[in-house]
PDB file of C-alpha atoms in Angstrom:
ATOM      1  CA  MET O   6     -43.555  35.064  37.418  1.00  0.00           C
ATOM      2  CA  GLU O   7     -40.070  34.332  38.798  1.00  0.00           C
ATOM      3  CA  GLU O   8     -40.457  36.937  41.548  1.00  0.00           C
ATOM      4  CA  LEU O   9     -43.861  35.570  42.564  1.00  0.00           C
ATOM      5  CA  VAL O  10     -42.463  32.027  42.826  1.00  0.00           C
ATOM      6  CA  ALA O  11     -39.470  33.352  44.777  1.00  0.00           C
ATOM      7  CA  GLU O  12     -41.707  35.182  47.254  1.00  0.00           C
ATOM      8  CA  TYR O  13     -43.759  32.021  47.737  1.00  0.00           C
ATOM      9  CA  LEU O  14     -40.607  30.037  48.554  1.00  0.00           C
ATOM     10  CA  ILE O  15     -39.405  32.754  50.936  1.00  0.00           C
ATOM     11  CA  LEU O  16     -42.691  32.511  52.841  1.00  0.00           C
ATOM     12  CA  LYS O  17     -42.078  28.746  53.017  1.00  0.00           C
ATOM     13  CA  ASN O  18     -38.686  29.474  54.663  1.00  0.00           C
ATOM     14  CA  TYR O  19     -36.481  28.705  51.667  1.00  0.00           C
ATOM     15  CA  SER O  20     -33.277  30.592  51.013  1.00  0.00           C
ATOM     16  CA  THR O  21     -34.122  31.856  47.536  1.00  0.00           C
ATOM     17  CA  GLU O  22     -32.361  33.282  44.484  1.00  0.00           C
ATOM     18  CA  THR O  23     -33.559  34.216  41.011  1.00  0.00           C
ATOM     19  CA  ASN O  24     -31.837  34.111  37.609  1.00  0.00           C
ATOM     20  CA  VAL O  25     -28.895  32.063  38.870  1.00  0.00           C
ATOM     21  CA  ALA O  26     -26.127  31.659  36.295  1.00  0.00           C
ATOM     22  CA  LEU O  27     -24.966  28.048  35.953  1.00  0.00           C
ATOM     23  CA  GLY O  28     -21.605  26.678  34.855  1.00  0.00           C
ATOM     24  CA  SER O  29     -17.994  27.742  35.298  1.00  0.00           C
ATOM     25  CA  SER O  30     -16.997  31.400  35.139  1.00  0.00           C
ATOM     26  CA  LYS O  31     -15.618  30.771  31.644  1.00  0.00           C
ATOM     27  CA  ASN O  32     -18.896  29.241  30.508  1.00  0.00           C
ATOM     28  CA  ARG O  33     -20.849  32.008  32.208  1.00  0.00           C
ATOM     29  CA  LYS O  34     -18.864  34.601  30.214  1.00  0.00           C
ATOM     30  CA  ARG O  35     -19.594  32.689  27.015  1.00  0.00           C
ATOM     31  CA  ASN O  36     -23.263  32.489  27.929  1.00  0.00           C
ATOM     32  CA  GLU O  37     -23.359  36.195  28.760  1.00  0.00           C
ATOM     33  CA  ASP O  38     -22.004  36.911  25.273  1.00  0.00           C
ATOM     34  CA  LYS O  39     -24.910  34.878  23.855  1.00  0.00           C
ATOM     35  CA  LYS O  40     -27.495  36.549  26.056  1.00  0.00           C
ATOM     36  CA  ARG O  41     -29.141  38.499  23.257  1.00  0.00           C
ATOM     37  CA  GLY O  42     -29.655  35.268  21.383  1.00  0.00           C
ATOM     38  CA  GLY O  43     -31.262  33.554  24.364  1.00  0.00           C
ATOM     39  CA  GLY O  44     -28.207  31.379  25.047  1.00  0.00           C
ATOM     40  CA  ARG O  45     -27.686  32.238  28.698  1.00  0.00           C
ATOM     41  CA  ASN O  46     -27.573  29.160  30.904  1.00  0.00           C
ATOM     42  CA  GLU O  47     -29.381  29.872  34.164  1.00  0.00           C
ATOM     43  CA  ALA O  48     -31.999  28.694  36.631  1.00  0.00           C
ATOM     44  CA  ASP O  49     -35.009  30.991  36.986  1.00  0.00           C
ATOM     45  CA  VAL O  50     -35.486  30.298  40.705  1.00  0.00           C
ATOM     46  CA  LEU O  51     -33.542  28.226  43.226  1.00  0.00           C
ATOM     47  CA  GLY O  52     -34.679  27.563  46.781  1.00  0.00           C
ATOM     48  CA  PHE O  53     -32.698  25.800  49.526  1.00  0.00           C
ATOM     49  CA  LYS O  54     -33.949  24.501  52.862  1.00  0.00           C
ATOM     50  CA  VAL O  55     -32.299  22.190  55.404  1.00  0.00           C
ATOM     51  CA  ILE O  56     -34.579  19.729  57.209  1.00  0.00           C
ATOM     52  CA  GLY O  57     -32.763  17.261  59.462  1.00  0.00           C
ATOM     53  CA  ASP O  58     -30.099  15.524  57.391  1.00  0.00           C
ATOM     54  CA  LYS O  59     -31.663  16.619  54.087  1.00  0.00           C
ATOM     55  CA  LEU O  60     -31.092  19.628  51.894  1.00  0.00           C
ATOM     56  CA  ILE O  61     -34.263  20.338  49.927  1.00  0.00           C
ATOM     57  CA  ILE O  62     -33.479  21.980  46.595  1.00  0.00           C
ATOM     58  CA  VAL O  63     -36.292  23.563  44.621  1.00  0.00           C
ATOM     59  CA  HIS O  64     -35.402  24.235  40.989  1.00  0.00           C
ATOM     60  CA  ALA O  65     -38.206  26.241  39.392  1.00  0.00           C
ATOM     61  CA  GLU O  66     -38.505  27.422  35.802  1.00  0.00           C
ATOM     62  CA  CYS O  67     -41.165  29.822  34.550  1.00  0.00           C
ATOM     63  CA  MET O  68     -42.870  30.543  31.231  1.00  0.00           C
ATOM     64  CA  VAL O  69     -45.659  32.891  30.214  1.00  0.00           C
ATOM     65  CA  GLN O  70     -47.509  30.430  27.990  1.00  0.00           C
ATOM     66  CA  LEU O  71     -47.245  27.042  26.352  1.00  0.00           C
ATOM     67  CA  TYR O  72     -47.272  26.583  22.578  1.00  0.00           C
ATOM     68  CA  GLY O  73     -50.295  24.308  22.561  1.00  0.00           C
ATOM     69  CA  GLU O  74     -48.424  21.384  20.996  1.00  0.00           C
ATOM     70  CA  ILE O  75     -47.605  18.610  23.487  1.00  0.00           C
ATOM     71  CA  ASP O  76     -44.374  17.405  21.860  1.00  0.00           C
ATOM     72  CA  LYS O  77     -43.055  20.937  21.396  1.00  0.00           C
ATOM     73  CA  ASP O  78     -44.020  21.990  24.916  1.00  0.00           C
ATOM     74  CA  TYR O  79     -42.562  18.807  26.403  1.00  0.00           C
ATOM     75  CA  LYS O  80     -39.181  19.314  24.710  1.00  0.00           C
ATOM     76  CA  LYS O  81     -39.111  22.982  25.729  1.00  0.00           C
ATOM     77  CA  ILE O  82     -39.790  22.195  29.376  1.00  0.00           C
ATOM     78  CA  ILE O  83     -37.332  19.312  29.793  1.00  0.00           C
ATOM     79  CA  SER O  84     -34.625  21.436  28.118  1.00  0.00           C
ATOM     80  CA  LYS O  85     -34.755  23.649  31.219  1.00  0.00           C
ATOM     81  CA  PHE O  86     -33.743  20.689  33.387  1.00  0.00           C
ATOM     82  CA  LYS O  87     -30.778  19.307  31.473  1.00  0.00           C
ATOM     83  CA  PRO O  88     -28.534  16.905  33.443  1.00  0.00           C
ATOM     84  CA  LYS O  89     -25.613  19.347  33.205  1.00  0.00           C
ATOM     85  CA  ASN O  90     -27.753  22.077  34.749  1.00  0.00           C
ATOM     86  CA  GLU O  91     -28.830  19.787  37.589  1.00  0.00           C
ATOM     87  CA  LYS O  92     -25.188  18.881  38.244  1.00  0.00           C
ATOM     88  CA  GLU O  93     -24.261  22.560  38.424  1.00  0.00           C
ATOM     89  CA  ILE O  94     -27.088  23.140  40.903  1.00  0.00           C
ATOM     90  CA  GLU O  95     -25.844  20.229  43.030  1.00  0.00           C
ATOM     91  CA  LYS O  96     -22.323  21.699  42.994  1.00  0.00           C
ATOM     92  CA  LEU O  97     -23.720  25.050  44.053  1.00  0.00           C
ATOM     93  CA  ALA O  98     -25.671  23.424  46.893  1.00  0.00           C
ATOM     94  CA  LYS O  99     -22.699  21.409  48.153  1.00  0.00           C
ATOM     95  CA  ASP O 100     -20.509  24.509  48.056  1.00  0.00           C
ATOM     96  CA  ARG O 101     -22.922  26.426  50.303  1.00  0.00           C
ATOM     97  CA  TYR O 102     -24.111  23.674  52.644  1.00  0.00           C
ATOM     98  CA  LYS O 103     -22.604  20.695  54.466  1.00  0.00           C
ATOM     99  CA  SER O 104     -21.532  18.090  51.929  1.00  0.00           C
ATOM    100  CA  GLU O 105     -22.870  15.215  54.054  1.00  0.00           C
ATOM    101  CA  LEU O 106     -26.451  16.429  53.678  1.00  0.00           C
ATOM    102  CA  LYS O 107     -28.653  14.262  51.472  1.00  0.00           C
ATOM    103  CA  LEU O 108     -29.903  16.188  48.460  1.00  0.00           C
ATOM    104  CA  ASP O 109     -33.607  16.100  47.647  1.00  0.00           C
ATOM    105  CA  GLU O 110     -34.400  18.067  44.490  1.00  0.00           C
ATOM    106  CA  LYS O 111     -37.876  19.221  43.508  1.00  0.00           C
ATOM    107  CA  LYS O 112     -38.244  20.213  39.853  1.00  0.00           C
ATOM    108  CA  LEU O 113     -41.095  22.645  39.171  1.00  0.00           C
ATOM    109  CA  PHE O 114     -42.264  24.331  35.983  1.00  0.00           C
ATOM    110  CA  PHE O 115     -44.695  27.238  36.298  1.00  0.00           C
ATOM    111  CA  VAL O 116     -46.786  28.558  33.426  1.00  0.00           C
ATOM    112  CA  VAL O 117     -49.207  31.481  33.355  1.00  0.00           C
ATOM    113  CA  TRP O 118     -51.407  30.329  30.462  1.00  0.00           C
ATOM    114  CA  HIS O 119     -51.949  26.998  28.737  1.00  0.00           C
ATOM    115  CA  PRO O 120     -54.470  25.342  26.389  1.00  0.00           C
ATOM    116  CA  LYS O 121     -56.849  23.292  28.537  1.00  0.00           C
ATOM    117  CA  ASN O 122     -57.015  20.389  26.106  1.00  0.00           C
ATOM    118  CA  GLU O 123     -53.347  19.430  26.479  1.00  0.00           C
ATOM    119  CA  TYR O 124     -52.486  20.505  30.009  1.00  0.00           C
ATOM    120  CA  GLU O 125     -53.419  17.376  31.985  1.00  0.00           C
ATOM    121  CA  GLU O 126     -51.765  15.015  29.479  1.00  0.00           C
ATOM    122  CA  LEU O 127     -48.572  17.087  29.471  1.00  0.00           C
ATOM    123  CA  LYS O 128     -48.652  17.313  33.250  1.00  0.00           C
ATOM    124  CA  LYS O 129     -48.839  13.538  33.649  1.00  0.00           C
ATOM    125  CA  LYS O 130     -46.106  12.943  31.066  1.00  0.00           C
ATOM    126  CA  LEU O 131     -43.665  15.318  32.770  1.00  0.00           C
ATOM    127  CA  GLN O 132     -44.332  13.838  36.199  1.00  0.00           C
ATOM    128  CA  LYS O 133     -44.032  10.213  35.083  1.00  0.00           C
ATOM    129  CA  LYS O 134     -41.008  10.499  32.773  1.00  0.00           C
ATOM    130  CA  ASN O 135     -39.034  13.357  34.291  1.00  0.00           C
ATOM    131  CA  LYS O 136     -40.384  13.966  37.824  1.00  0.00           C
ATOM    132  CA  ILE O 137     -41.139  17.543  36.828  1.00  0.00           C
ATOM    133  CA  LYS O 138     -44.197  19.123  38.444  1.00  0.00           C
ATOM    134  CA  LEU O 139     -46.172  21.321  36.043  1.00  0.00           C
ATOM    135  CA  VAL O 140     -48.046  24.107  37.839  1.00  0.00           C
ATOM    136  CA  ASP O 141     -50.248  26.787  36.309  1.00  0.00           C
ATOM    137  CA  PHE O 142     -50.953  30.262  37.688  1.00  0.00           C
ATOM    138  CA  LYS O 143     -54.264  29.240  39.248  1.00  0.00           C
ATOM    139  CA  ASP O 144     -52.690  26.390  41.198  1.00  0.00           C
ATOM    140  CA  LEU O 145     -49.801  28.622  42.287  1.00  0.00           C
ATOM    141  CA  THR O 146     -52.320  31.197  43.527  1.00  0.00           C
ATOM    142  CA  TYR O 147     -54.076  28.569  45.646  1.00  0.00           C
ATOM    143  CA  CYS O 148     -50.733  27.412  47.061  1.00  0.00           C
ATOM    144  CA  ILE O 149     -49.806  30.981  47.942  1.00  0.00           C
ATOM    145  CA  LEU O 150     -53.106  31.536  49.768  1.00  0.00           C
ATOM    146  CA  LYS O 151     -52.658  28.270  51.656  1.00  0.00           C
ATOM    147  CA  ALA O 152     -49.081  29.206  52.590  1.00  0.00           C
ATOM    148  CA  ILE O 153     -50.220  32.623  53.847  1.00  0.00           C
ATOM    149  CA  ASP O 154     -52.918  30.999  56.010  1.00  0.00           C
ATOM    150  CA  GLU O 155     -50.386  28.533  57.440  1.00  0.00           C
ATOM    151  CA  PHE O 156     -47.901  31.343  58.077  1.00  0.00           C
ATOM    152  CA  ILE O 157     -50.492  33.371  60.007  1.00  0.00           C
ATOM    153  CA  GLU O 158     -51.552  30.329  62.070  1.00  0.00           C
ATOM    154  CA  LYS O 159     -47.924  29.638  63.037  1.00  0.00           C
ATOM    155  CA  ARG O 160     -47.488  33.245  64.131  1.00  0.00           C
ATOM    156  CA  LYS O 161     -50.662  32.995  66.185  1.00  0.00           C
ATOM    157  CA  ALA O 162     -49.332  29.858  67.889  1.00  0.00           C
ATOM    158  CA  LEU O 163     -46.106  31.705  68.727  1.00  0.00           C
ATOM    159  CA  GLY O 164     -48.057  34.615  70.157  1.00  0.00           C
ATOM    160  CA  LEU O 165     -46.789  36.976  67.455  1.00  0.00           C
ATOM    161  CA  VAL O 166     -50.308  37.608  66.150  1.00  0.00           C
ATOM    162  CA  LYS O 167     -53.468  37.968  68.223  1.00  0.00           C
ATOM    163  CA  LYS O 168     -55.879  35.025  68.018  1.00  0.00           C
ATOM    164  CA  ASP O 169     -58.755  37.427  67.323  1.00  0.00           C
ATOM    165  CA  PHE O 170     -56.686  38.788  64.454  1.00  0.00           C
ATOM    166  CA  ASN O 171     -58.588  41.155  62.176  1.00  0.00           C
ATOM    167  CA  PRO O 172     -58.408  39.782  58.589  1.00  0.00           C
ATOM    168  CA  GLN O 173     -58.046  43.342  57.284  1.00  0.00           C
ATOM    169  CA  ALA O 174     -54.691  43.570  59.063  1.00  0.00           C
ATOM    170  CA  ILE O 175     -53.314  40.426  57.462  1.00  0.00           C
ATOM    171  CA  PHE O 176     -51.283  42.456  54.969  1.00  0.00           C
ATOM    172  CA  SER O 177     -49.152  43.901  57.751  1.00  0.00           C
ATOM    173  CA  ALA O 178     -48.486  40.363  59.048  1.00  0.00           C
ATOM    174  CA  ILE O 179     -47.038  39.247  55.704  1.00  0.00           C
ATOM    175  CA  PRO O 180     -43.302  40.066  55.763  1.00  0.00           C
ATOM    176  CA  ASP O 181     -42.283  43.381  54.236  1.00  0.00           C
ATOM    177  CA  GLY O 182     -40.943  43.035  50.726  1.00  0.00           C
ATOM    178  CA  LEU O 183     -43.315  40.245  49.718  1.00  0.00           C
ATOM    179  CA  TRP O 184     -45.523  42.678  47.828  1.00  0.00           C
ATOM    180  CA  LEU O 185     -46.688  40.214  45.202  1.00  0.00           C
ATOM    181  CA  LEU O 186     -47.994  37.904  47.916  1.00  0.00           C
ATOM    182  CA  LYS O 187     -49.783  40.837  49.520  1.00  0.00           C
ATOM    183  CA  THR O 188     -51.351  41.574  46.122  1.00  0.00           C
ATOM    184  CA  ILE O 189     -52.589  37.988  45.776  1.00  0.00           C
ATOM    185  CA  LYS O 190     -54.113  38.140  49.244  1.00  0.00           C
ATOM    186  CA  SER O 191     -55.732  41.490  48.393  1.00  0.00           C
ATOM    187  CA  LEU O 192     -57.401  39.954  45.338  1.00  0.00           C
ATOM    188  CA  ASP O 193     -58.660  37.121  47.522  1.00  0.00           C
ATOM    189  CA  TYR O 194     -59.973  39.547  50.131  1.00  0.00           C
ATOM    190  CA  VAL O 195     -62.152  41.334  47.571  1.00  0.00           C
ATOM    191  CA  ASN O 196     -63.386  37.997  46.152  1.00  0.00           C
ATOM    192  CA  LEU O 197     -61.620  38.227  42.801  1.00  0.00           C
ATOM    193  CA  ILE O 198     -60.142  34.733  43.074  1.00  0.00           C
ATOM    194  CA  LYS O 199     -62.401  31.848  42.072  1.00  0.00           C
ATOM    195  CA  TYR O 200     -62.425  28.610  44.038  1.00  0.00           C
ATOM    196  CA  ASP O 201     -63.982  25.234  43.288  1.00  0.00           C
ATOM    197  CA  GLU O 202     -67.652  24.491  43.939  1.00  0.00           C
ATOM    198  CA  ASN O 203     -66.921  23.730  47.613  1.00  0.00           C
ATOM    199  CA  GLN O 204     -64.995  26.961  48.122  1.00  0.00           C
ATOM    200  CA  GLN O 205     -61.869  24.969  48.921  1.00  0.00           C
ATOM    201  CA  ILE O 206     -58.289  26.042  48.410  1.00  0.00           C
ATOM    202  CA  LYS O 207     -56.544  23.158  46.650  1.00  0.00           C
ATOM    203  CA  CYS O 208     -52.771  23.190  46.503  1.00  0.00           C
ATOM    204  CA  GLU O 209     -51.035  20.379  44.623  1.00  0.00           C
ATOM    205  CA  LEU O 210     -47.569  21.576  45.656  1.00  0.00           C
ATOM    206  CA  GLU O 211     -46.578  19.709  48.797  1.00  0.00           C
ATOM    207  CA  LEU O 212     -43.310  21.464  49.543  1.00  0.00           C
ATOM    208  CA  PRO O 213     -41.821  20.816  53.012  1.00  0.00           C
TER     209      PRO O 213
END
């Protein structure tokens, strides 16, 4: 899941890293020693993008499935965005980019599977109380397809892709190395991805 999210951010022109250790070198060593016990302190995916006087920071965490208990799932998710972790991410950003840039952090939590009966309630709670965007695999897939379409249109406008572009050749237009995105587009091409009743691609992630 982390690699898929990272590829999506790369296509959106973010400088992207996965499994980023957080904290001082001393703390990192301590966390490495705890790795087998799940104590490592890290961010699953970080994306950075400068727009004008702003530095957009995307902090994304990923999980295969939720427990199915709102309180338990809520505590698990917010634990990934502890204030000390966010401060470490800000330090990392300021160390790599101009310190005068205004920081704008987007907190995202991606999950592959979830019980339908609790998802919307949990989603609203995270957004309202913690400004964390909860995104499932279906929504991520739609966002990826939308991003690919936008990427191709931009390349057409720049004259890098012919306007009568053959859809079958779209895979070669997607940058090399983004194989998971190519796979998603392949599934779409053979009609294995379901849309809503109006055949619309809905993406709730409005990343700049």
